[in-house]
Amino acid sequence: MTAMQAARRTLSDVFGYDSFRPGQESVVSAILSGRDVMAVMPTGAGKSMCYQIPALVLEGITLVVSPLISLMRDQVSSLLQNGVRAAYLNSSLTSRQYMLALDNAKRGVYKIIYVAPERLLTRSFLDFAMQADIAQVVVDEAHCVSQWGQDFRPGYLDIAPFIAQLPRRPRVSAFTATATESVKKDIMRLLELRQPYAVTTGFDRPNLFFEVRREGNRDLALLRFLKEQQGKSGIVYCGTRKGVEEVTGMLVQNRIDAVGYHAGMGDEERMSAQEDFVSDRAPVIVATNAFGMGIDKSNVSFVVHYNMPKDLESYYQEAGRAGRDGEDAVCCLLYQPSDVHLNTFLIDHAQENMQLDAETQKIVTDRAKERLKQMTYYATTSGCLRTKILSYFGETPENPRCGNCSGCMTAAQERDVTREAGRIVACVLALGGKYGKALTAKVLAGSQSERIRERQLDKLTVFGSLKAEGEENIRLMIDELIIDEVLELTDGQYPLLKAGPRAREALLGDEPIRMTIAHRDAAPAPRLRVTAKPNVDKALLKRLNRLRRSIAEEQHVPPFIIFTNATIRDMAVKCPRTRAQMLCVDGVGERKMDRYGDMFLRVIREYLEE
Ligand code: ADP
Ligand code: ZN
């Protein structure tokens, strides 16, 4: 079996997935062949699979340097659930626990070890590392090594010296979700990557709907938004701790189960807020941007920014925490001009405590202001929001209008169709009220159908007068004109189209007519959904979720660690009745089959027998 075959086997047997996602396969293959890797992949793209699979295929240990305790904990519990021996080494362990874990590591108990960067150069850790067979060092959130990035973490500078001390240099792979060219260069230089295989996978997250709301009162805008999202779970980001407290209070007063989360709270209170959110007990968490990274949960259906963040890097990273399970999700930014002033103030005062020389300080400030300007363009543009984001990250989308953001939706709303309406009325008059909607649209679109030629309708001057519009749009306009009483439909089995009371006005074009019809040239390309959503049995889904929740509570882990939402949903669609069928569900590997398969099969069986 080749290494890649082993990798595919691991993907399906251990993790329960049929196929690699875009970008994953080439990274896995590069790592297996011994190369260094520099991978820029958006949140939710599936970075962990890229290094966890090689970790299991390769002889030896994989070390993963990660900046956050909560991320490490979740990764390790997920791995353990899948039967992979893994551990983390960070400051959340007591020194006894730490020594014990290190002892285990020395004895080769773990395949994957997550470690905080600050540990790397400590005596005890080096002692272990010098003797261990380390096959791979992974640097997660690699942008933390760059001072130009938004999350500089000095401990990351220890990574290269650490690797240099190892008796045999392992392959080194760096992963990040946000990297502009300069940050990417910094990562490769500071981590001393050797001719890395560099890959940047598409930044687009097709399942996210982007929107900006510029209503005068943020609280009302937020309440309205949350009402639309009722029953779903999501994050509300605020710019300040005080904001978190105020917004949480406001939501609770309005009977929304929200919990607050910020660094100024006591550890216990903060942990319990996070627990409530992650375990789905509180559907809404209000948090500061700075501590958002610690919240990791895959079924986040929306992310609202109560304030505009300082740059698109932060915004896209935070907003990108929605929909990581691949389900449709909404990212909403509430914008007010005062956001710009506040951010400018923060930039002007941020560098004071970094003790930079005057020249460097000016560069840093200028860059930050430029980033803020781009963020502000995003918040105020009337164009496509997705295009704005993607082009900021250096991508050129095929279609400049995505059709899945508030920019595209309002563009469709603001269309003046006075001229088109006039032509439609002229056509209806020319047809003498003898035909229905469909044929009228065909005549206007200049369609070459039998019926039209037979009746010589193609000889009329109105024939093809709205050719550029297309039949579909014409039919939509006719519907609108009926509502507006410009046209009327007769009663009966085959309703015919005739002029309505306001037809004359439309024909003269005195009053402008506006409609929510897309511009022909601006019409979004038909969006290829990755998966057409199959019908889910909602009642079954509910039971499966209940079972998942009770298992999760018993084990004191978040529900998505047992199975992700996407897996539960797939189960409700496939409705497996046998172990073999259960293994075909996305996200059910052999280990999880052994642990939970029968319980879930029983619930399905009981459900089907009722
Ligand atoms: P990232 O670290 O890039 O934000 P994760 O590694 O957390 O993303 O993966 C996001 C989600 O996608 C997880 O639930 C993961 O199990 C799932 N996933 C990853 N790879 C695949 C795959 N090849 N097929 C199906 N689901 C996958
Ligand atoms: Zn768009």
XYZ file of C-alpha atoms and ligand atoms in Angstrom:
638
model
C 0.000 0.000 0.000
C 1.403 3.424 -0.896
C 1.462 6.183 1.670
C -1.369 7.985 -0.107
C -3.487 4.842 -0.094
C -2.847 4.557 3.617
C -3.861 8.198 3.973
C -7.173 7.646 2.181
C -7.771 4.586 4.282
C -7.163 6.604 7.435
C -9.531 9.325 6.236
C -12.357 6.853 5.916
C -11.624 4.330 8.666
C -10.532 6.662 11.431
C -12.386 9.869 10.578
C -15.277 8.453 8.576
C -15.003 10.745 5.532
C -15.264 9.570 1.924
C -13.082 12.069 0.201
C -10.605 14.844 0.746
C -11.751 18.393 0.459
C -10.068 20.764 -1.994
C -6.509 21.425 -0.891
C -6.314 18.638 1.680
C -5.024 15.918 -0.581
C -2.058 17.811 -1.995
C -0.983 18.939 1.466
C -1.198 15.420 2.881
C 0.779 14.113 -0.041
C 3.483 16.780 0.352
C 3.856 16.068 4.063
C 4.039 12.324 3.472
C 6.764 12.816 0.898
C 8.821 14.647 3.505
C 8.341 18.232 2.383
C 7.760 21.312 4.467
C 4.394 22.933 3.911
C 3.040 26.466 4.042
C -0.737 26.211 3.831
C -3.163 29.109 3.880
C -6.656 27.730 4.241
C -9.775 29.511 5.445
C -11.441 28.588 8.707
C -13.560 25.519 8.268
C -11.585 24.243 5.276
C -10.354 21.292 7.313
C -6.775 22.105 8.244
C -6.503 19.589 11.044
C -7.131 16.672 8.708
C -4.142 17.842 6.621
C -1.660 17.085 9.383
C -3.542 14.558 11.500
C -3.715 12.049 8.685
C 0.029 12.169 7.962
C 0.570 11.987 11.719
C -1.170 8.621 11.754
C 0.443 7.299 8.599
C 4.007 8.322 9.459
C 6.256 6.483 11.884
C 7.036 8.635 14.904
C 5.391 11.484 16.750
C 3.728 14.653 15.472
C 4.089 17.796 17.569
C 1.477 20.473 17.026
C 2.290 23.963 18.253
C -0.960 25.719 19.014
C -1.675 29.077 20.657
C -4.811 28.286 22.586
C -5.654 25.950 25.397
C -9.268 25.565 24.360
C -8.351 24.681 20.777
C -5.903 22.059 21.993
C -8.444 20.573 24.328
C -11.077 20.255 21.627
C -8.661 18.792 19.122
C -7.441 16.241 21.613
C -10.920 15.181 22.694
C -11.928 14.777 19.051
C -8.883 12.644 18.367
C -9.475 10.482 21.428
C -13.065 9.960 20.310
C -11.734 8.628 17.055
C -9.372 6.297 18.865
C -6.216 8.303 18.214
C -3.725 8.510 21.081
C -3.197 12.210 21.686
C -2.421 14.628 24.506
C -1.760 18.289 25.170
C 0.926 19.980 27.167
C 0.058 23.461 28.357
C -0.440 25.610 31.413
C -3.872 24.175 32.153
C -2.192 21.035 33.524
C -0.876 20.836 37.077
C 2.835 20.133 37.203
C 2.102 16.543 38.235
C -0.243 16.044 35.291
C 2.315 17.657 33.030
C 5.138 15.371 34.154
C 2.892 12.355 33.814
C 1.935 13.285 30.277
C 5.562 13.884 29.414
C 6.465 10.475 30.818
C 3.808 8.873 28.665
C 5.107 10.793 25.702
C 8.593 9.465 26.339
C 7.254 5.954 26.388
C 5.696 6.538 22.983
C 2.099 6.455 24.184
C 0.958 9.363 21.971
C 0.950 9.770 18.202
C 0.003 13.436 18.356
C 1.032 15.927 21.019
C -0.288 19.499 21.182
C 2.068 21.907 22.875
C 2.066 25.596 23.748
C 4.993 27.464 22.124
C 6.327 28.650 25.472
C 6.986 25.046 26.505
C 9.271 24.170 23.606
C 12.530 25.463 25.041
C 11.939 24.380 28.628
C 14.352 21.829 30.075
C 11.819 19.085 30.622
C 10.321 19.350 27.190
C 13.673 19.515 25.406
C 14.766 16.524 27.398
C 11.861 14.571 25.946
C 12.191 15.972 22.431
C 15.885 15.155 22.080
C 15.165 11.472 22.580
C 11.842 11.201 20.821
C 11.314 10.195 17.232
C 9.648 13.361 15.982
C 8.442 12.924 12.428
C 6.537 16.165 12.004
C 6.259 19.576 13.610
C 3.031 21.388 12.817
C 2.607 25.081 13.474
C -1.072 25.908 13.813
C -2.210 29.543 13.530
C 1.218 30.222 12.082
C 0.524 33.933 11.532
C 1.114 34.366 15.275
C 4.848 34.337 14.472
C 4.618 37.544 12.470
C 4.729 40.970 14.022
C 2.806 42.266 11.044
C -0.070 39.911 11.680
C -2.884 40.695 14.115
C -2.061 38.090 16.761
C 1.677 38.270 17.291
C 2.785 35.808 19.964
C 6.458 36.091 20.961
C 6.529 32.407 22.006
C 6.226 31.487 18.341
C 9.742 32.815 17.787
C 10.998 29.855 19.852
C 9.807 27.351 17.266
C 12.724 27.645 14.830
C 15.426 27.464 17.548
C 13.616 24.463 19.000
C 13.594 22.627 15.688
C 17.242 23.507 15.110
C 18.193 21.659 18.291
C 16.555 18.388 17.345
C 18.970 15.615 16.373
C 17.055 14.984 13.152
C 15.094 17.742 11.431
C 11.445 16.734 11.095
C 9.215 17.997 8.300
C 7.679 21.285 9.324
C 4.259 22.419 8.228
C 2.662 25.783 8.899
C -1.081 26.437 8.766
C -3.011 29.659 8.965
C -6.377 31.031 7.907
C -5.366 34.602 7.339
C -2.183 35.591 5.640
C -1.447 38.423 3.322
C 1.746 38.169 1.256
C 3.937 39.909 3.823
C 2.715 37.740 6.680
C 3.246 34.627 4.562
C 6.837 35.658 3.844
C 7.386 36.267 7.541
C 6.082 32.813 8.411
C 8.377 31.073 5.944
C 11.376 33.081 7.088
C 10.829 32.969 10.848
C 9.933 29.287 10.929
C 12.858 28.594 8.585
C 10.771 26.501 6.246
C 12.812 24.746 3.568
C 11.395 25.141 0.075
C 7.929 24.536 1.402
C 5.068 23.254 -0.679
C 2.951 26.396 -0.602
C -0.759 26.208 -1.075
C -3.545 28.731 -0.690
C -6.951 27.220 -1.040
C -9.912 29.296 -2.025
C -11.052 31.707 0.622
C -14.643 31.553 -0.415
C -17.059 30.016 2.041
C -20.101 29.473 -0.176
C -22.358 28.488 2.728
C -21.963 31.879 4.431
C -24.402 34.692 3.690
C -22.788 38.079 4.302
C -24.718 41.146 5.251
C -24.242 44.637 6.594
C -27.011 46.455 8.426
C -26.674 50.190 8.822
C -29.761 50.885 10.884
C -29.577 53.796 13.311
C -30.230 51.762 16.453
C -27.938 48.800 16.879
C -29.969 47.214 19.664
C -33.095 47.137 17.559
C -31.149 45.880 14.577
C -29.684 43.100 16.708
C -33.039 42.101 18.179
C -34.578 42.010 14.738
C -31.718 39.876 13.462
C -31.929 37.423 16.369
C -35.642 37.113 15.839
C -34.988 35.983 12.284
C -32.519 33.446 13.638
C -34.773 32.078 16.361
C -33.861 28.619 17.560
C -30.356 28.852 16.137
C -27.065 29.245 17.889
C -24.573 32.027 17.305
C -22.053 34.595 18.493
C -22.462 38.341 18.952
C -19.120 40.139 18.970
C -18.759 43.462 20.730
C -15.809 45.846 20.563
C -15.373 46.286 24.315
C -15.975 44.467 27.605
C -18.443 47.118 28.597
C -20.247 46.494 25.323
C -20.428 42.793 26.121
C -22.056 43.489 29.472
C -24.528 45.996 28.096
C -25.568 43.923 25.123
C -25.915 40.757 27.221
C -28.126 42.660 29.663
C -30.207 44.089 26.852
C -30.727 40.657 25.313
C -31.633 38.998 28.580
C -34.147 41.778 29.231
C -35.653 40.935 25.894
C -35.956 37.276 26.891
C -33.115 35.949 24.801
C -30.975 33.249 26.386
C -27.647 34.992 26.049
C -24.471 34.670 28.083
C -21.558 37.111 28.139
C -17.894 36.236 27.764
C -14.844 38.485 28.174
C -11.428 38.469 29.766
C -12.452 40.698 32.647
C -14.793 38.063 34.045
C -13.704 35.551 36.661
C -12.315 32.289 35.301
C -15.186 30.269 36.638
C -17.889 32.524 35.301
C -16.206 32.652 31.924
C -15.787 28.904 31.689
C -19.393 28.313 32.606
C -20.567 30.809 29.975
C -18.501 29.015 27.376
C -19.811 25.631 28.528
C -23.397 26.850 28.293
C -22.833 28.003 24.766
C -20.809 25.067 23.501
C -23.224 22.542 24.965
C -26.146 24.396 23.340
C -27.772 25.353 26.651
C -27.420 29.056 25.809
C -27.976 29.669 22.106
C -26.351 33.119 22.056
C -22.979 34.166 23.419
C -21.902 37.793 23.521
C -18.115 38.066 23.470
C -15.222 40.405 22.860
C -13.338 39.944 19.605
C -10.064 39.351 21.407
C -11.333 36.254 23.171
C -13.402 34.872 20.384
C -10.660 32.558 19.246
C -11.094 30.507 22.405
C -14.622 29.616 21.485
C -14.605 26.628 19.219
C -17.853 25.077 18.194
C -18.821 23.724 14.833
C -22.566 24.387 14.707
C -22.534 28.168 14.883
C -25.360 29.361 12.618
C -24.643 33.070 12.772
C -22.015 35.576 13.801
C -23.097 39.158 14.391
C -20.616 41.973 14.823
C -22.208 44.578 17.024
C -19.262 46.855 16.222
C -17.097 47.019 13.147
C -13.720 45.327 13.755
C -10.435 46.996 12.898
C -9.714 45.105 9.694
C -11.041 42.515 7.273
C -8.569 39.923 8.541
C -10.194 40.043 11.970
C -13.650 40.285 10.509
C -13.332 37.326 8.191
C -11.675 35.209 10.829
C -14.356 35.947 13.404
C -17.264 35.800 10.977
C -15.765 32.586 9.606
C -16.554 30.827 12.878
C -20.080 30.519 11.549
C -21.027 27.485 9.500
C -17.915 25.427 10.056
C -20.023 22.307 9.774
C -20.844 23.298 6.188
C -24.457 24.214 6.941
C -25.848 27.551 5.727
C -24.983 30.369 8.112
C -25.224 34.162 8.289
C -22.516 36.737 9.035
C -23.998 40.095 9.890
C -22.148 43.335 10.555
C -23.958 46.191 12.290
C -22.278 49.367 11.136
C -22.331 52.940 12.406
C -19.969 55.728 11.346
C -18.818 56.062 14.966
C -17.087 52.679 14.501
C -14.497 54.378 12.306
C -13.672 57.024 14.916
C -13.337 54.486 17.691
C -11.020 52.286 15.649
C -8.896 55.243 14.568
C -8.522 56.199 18.186
C -7.524 52.653 19.125
C -4.929 52.494 16.348
C -3.411 55.805 17.394
C -3.047 54.589 20.957
C -2.248 50.902 20.380
C 1.433 51.269 19.636
C 2.256 53.337 22.682
C 2.951 50.320 24.822
C 4.825 48.291 22.228
C 8.000 50.367 22.579
C 8.781 50.638 18.900
C 11.115 53.211 17.416
C 9.407 56.170 15.780
C 9.894 54.956 12.222
C 8.552 51.463 12.835
C 5.700 52.897 14.810
C 4.688 55.058 11.880
C 4.766 52.078 9.504
C 2.670 49.977 11.847
C 0.140 52.781 12.337
C -0.102 53.513 8.610
C -0.700 49.874 7.793
C -3.354 49.592 10.446
C -5.110 52.687 9.080
C -5.022 51.344 5.558
C -6.568 48.087 6.799
C -9.258 50.052 8.633
C -10.018 51.948 5.428
C -10.590 48.680 3.583
C -12.806 47.435 6.392
C -14.823 50.641 6.166
C -15.248 50.207 2.404
C -16.698 46.802 3.124
C -19.144 48.187 5.671
C -20.357 50.946 3.388
C -20.242 49.431 -0.079
C -23.396 48.836 -2.046
C -21.606 46.218 -4.111
C -21.065 42.524 -3.519
C -19.641 41.868 -0.054
C -18.136 38.510 -0.917
C -16.275 40.015 -3.861
C -14.916 42.701 -1.558
C -13.567 40.139 0.889
C -12.151 37.783 -1.700
C -10.378 40.502 -3.625
C -8.902 41.791 -0.372
C -7.316 38.384 0.093
C -6.007 38.459 -3.466
C -8.635 36.357 -5.178
C -10.609 37.312 -8.260
C -14.050 35.762 -8.111
C -15.389 34.495 -11.428
C -18.641 36.364 -11.003
C -18.423 39.873 -9.513
C -21.849 39.298 -7.956
C -22.177 36.289 -5.694
C -25.944 36.435 -5.258
C -25.522 35.382 -1.627
C -24.898 38.622 0.268
C -26.925 41.669 1.228
C -25.041 43.733 -1.363
C -26.248 41.502 -4.160
C -29.757 41.323 -2.731
C -30.222 45.098 -2.525
C -28.704 45.618 -5.938
C -31.489 43.412 -7.205
C -33.996 45.479 -5.256
C -33.066 48.845 -6.629
C -33.838 48.313 -10.238
C -35.754 50.790 -12.359
C -37.916 48.914 -14.882
C -40.062 51.747 -16.194
C -38.999 51.163 -19.791
C -39.415 47.400 -19.571
C -42.882 47.791 -18.053
C -43.905 49.983 -20.980
C -42.836 47.336 -23.464
C -44.677 44.608 -21.595
C -47.894 46.628 -21.651
C -47.419 47.357 -25.359
C -47.038 43.649 -25.990
C -50.142 42.736 -23.991
C -52.121 45.294 -25.963
C -50.711 44.008 -29.250
C -51.723 40.475 -28.308
C -55.273 41.728 -27.729
C -55.798 39.940 -24.410
C -55.915 36.557 -26.115
C -52.889 34.919 -24.477
C -51.558 33.977 -21.067
C -48.426 34.913 -19.130
C -46.118 32.264 -20.547
C -46.748 33.021 -24.195
C -46.556 36.777 -23.632
C -43.142 36.321 -22.018
C -42.038 34.188 -24.951
C -43.063 36.849 -27.470
C -41.220 39.571 -25.558
C -38.146 37.376 -25.234
C -38.219 36.648 -28.960
C -38.598 32.921 -28.509
C -38.770 30.781 -31.652
C -41.483 28.367 -30.620
C -43.947 26.532 -32.895
C -46.952 28.268 -31.402
C -45.471 31.679 -32.046
C -44.623 30.979 -35.657
C -47.964 29.317 -36.359
C -49.793 32.401 -35.178
C -47.267 34.707 -36.838
C -46.644 36.490 -33.559
C -43.011 36.862 -34.590
C -44.170 39.459 -37.096
C -45.312 41.832 -34.353
C -43.071 44.819 -33.636
C -43.058 43.923 -29.941
C -41.572 40.498 -30.758
C -38.185 40.200 -29.032
C -38.390 43.736 -27.610
C -37.104 42.474 -24.226
C -34.756 39.868 -25.625
C -31.893 40.955 -23.370
C -33.986 40.260 -20.305
C -34.705 36.565 -20.739
C -38.025 34.784 -20.295
C -37.582 34.105 -16.606
C -37.077 37.769 -15.687
C -39.954 38.831 -17.933
C -42.313 36.426 -16.189
C -41.210 37.812 -12.806
C -41.875 41.356 -14.021
C -45.307 40.397 -15.315
C -46.141 39.008 -11.878
C -45.083 42.274 -10.270
C -47.079 44.311 -12.776
C -50.167 42.259 -11.952
C -49.717 43.085 -8.291
C -49.304 46.754 -9.244
C -52.579 46.611 -11.245
C -50.779 47.539 -14.426
C -51.884 44.189 -15.812
C -54.726 41.869 -14.970
C -55.394 38.179 -15.286
C -58.821 36.906 -16.281
C -60.450 34.216 -14.170
C -60.805 30.679 -15.360
C -58.689 27.664 -16.062
C -56.433 29.405 -18.579
C -56.092 32.969 -17.290
C -55.411 35.500 -20.012
C -53.373 38.624 -19.621
C -54.931 42.012 -20.265
C -54.316 45.659 -19.473
C -55.153 46.748 -15.936
C -56.325 50.105 -14.529
C -52.801 51.491 -14.370
C -51.669 50.262 -17.799
C -51.830 53.691 -19.369
C -49.487 55.215 -16.786
C -46.994 52.464 -17.360
C -47.195 52.824 -21.104
C -46.469 56.536 -20.915
C -43.689 55.962 -18.417
C -44.618 59.037 -16.366
C -44.040 57.396 -13.012
C -40.880 55.402 -12.494
C -41.494 51.743 -11.680
C -39.016 49.909 -9.465
C -38.766 46.180 -8.917
C -36.838 43.473 -7.165
C -35.700 41.858 -10.363
C -32.038 41.224 -11.012
C -30.268 43.009 -13.838
C -29.746 40.626 -16.665
C -26.031 41.391 -16.814
C -25.766 41.441 -13.056
C -27.706 38.269 -12.524
C -25.726 35.905 -10.349
C -24.360 32.838 -12.016
C -26.492 29.896 -11.022
C -24.897 28.917 -7.773
C -23.771 25.331 -7.735
C -24.609 24.200 -4.263
C -22.118 21.623 -3.122
C -24.921 19.423 -1.977
C -28.508 19.905 -2.873
C -30.059 19.601 0.560
C -31.772 16.259 0.744
C -34.890 15.873 2.790
C -34.125 15.391 6.421
C -36.534 13.626 8.676
C -36.911 16.343 11.314
C -38.425 14.124 13.981
C -35.625 11.615 13.648
C -33.064 14.408 13.655
C -34.450 15.591 16.965
C -34.070 12.160 18.541
C -30.568 11.708 17.234
C -29.662 15.100 18.658
C -31.162 14.173 21.996
C -29.084 11.024 22.147
C -25.951 12.921 21.145
C -26.580 15.468 23.849
C -27.051 12.897 26.578
C -23.839 11.103 25.590
C -21.999 14.428 25.530
C -23.291 15.376 28.950
C -22.275 12.053 30.378
C -18.752 12.503 29.048
C -18.539 16.230 29.832
C -17.625 17.141 26.273
C -19.425 19.403 23.801
C -21.933 17.567 21.566
C -19.992 18.168 18.340
C -17.109 16.153 19.740
C -19.356 13.068 19.688
C -20.691 13.729 16.166
C -20.815 16.998 14.231
C -24.131 18.471 13.085
C -23.270 17.488 9.536
C -22.853 13.873 10.664
C -26.142 13.804 12.583
C -27.893 15.346 9.623
C -26.383 12.810 7.240
C -27.537 10.071 9.589
C -31.088 11.407 9.511
C -30.956 11.436 5.714
C -29.380 8.025 5.198
C -31.320 6.423 8.014
C -28.905 3.499 8.374
C -30.276 0.211 9.645
C -27.121 -1.885 9.752
C -23.582 -1.365 10.974
C -22.347 -1.373 7.386
C -24.826 1.334 6.448
C -23.877 3.328 9.534
C -20.250 3.327 8.405
C -21.359 5.039 5.192
C -22.533 8.073 7.153
C -20.134 11.013 6.802
C -18.056 11.342 9.949
C -18.624 7.826 11.298
C -15.290 6.024 11.453
C -14.612 2.605 12.901
C -13.902 3.803 16.395
C -17.019 5.923 16.682
C -18.992 3.054 15.164
C -17.783 0.819 17.967
C -18.480 3.358 20.659
C -21.773 4.851 19.557
C -22.983 3.078 16.442
C -25.325 0.658 18.191
C -26.919 3.334 20.354
C -27.741 5.434 17.323
C -28.881 2.399 15.331
C -31.249 1.541 18.158
C -32.792 5.003 18.138
C -33.279 4.790 14.381
C -34.783 1.328 14.586
C -37.189 2.327 17.351
C -38.173 5.352 15.365
C -38.870 3.357 12.223
C -40.897 0.752 14.093
C -43.286 3.215 15.664
P -10.186 24.428 10.232
O -9.169 24.047 11.265
O -9.597 24.572 8.873
O -11.008 25.602 10.637
P -11.345 21.896 10.888
O -10.128 21.114 10.726
O -11.841 22.190 12.258
O -11.237 23.270 10.084
O -12.517 21.202 10.041
C -13.803 21.753 9.946
C -14.841 20.658 9.876
O -14.754 19.954 8.628
C -14.666 19.588 10.950
O -15.940 19.264 11.459
C -14.045 18.421 10.193
O -14.329 17.192 10.810
C -14.701 18.546 8.836
N -13.883 17.937 7.754
C -12.563 18.078 7.566
N -12.154 17.381 6.479
C -13.252 16.803 5.948
C -13.498 15.954 4.797
N -12.521 15.590 3.970
N -14.764 15.560 4.569
C -15.772 15.946 5.397
N -15.608 16.726 6.484
C -14.371 17.157 6.772
Zn -22.580 39.178 -3.305
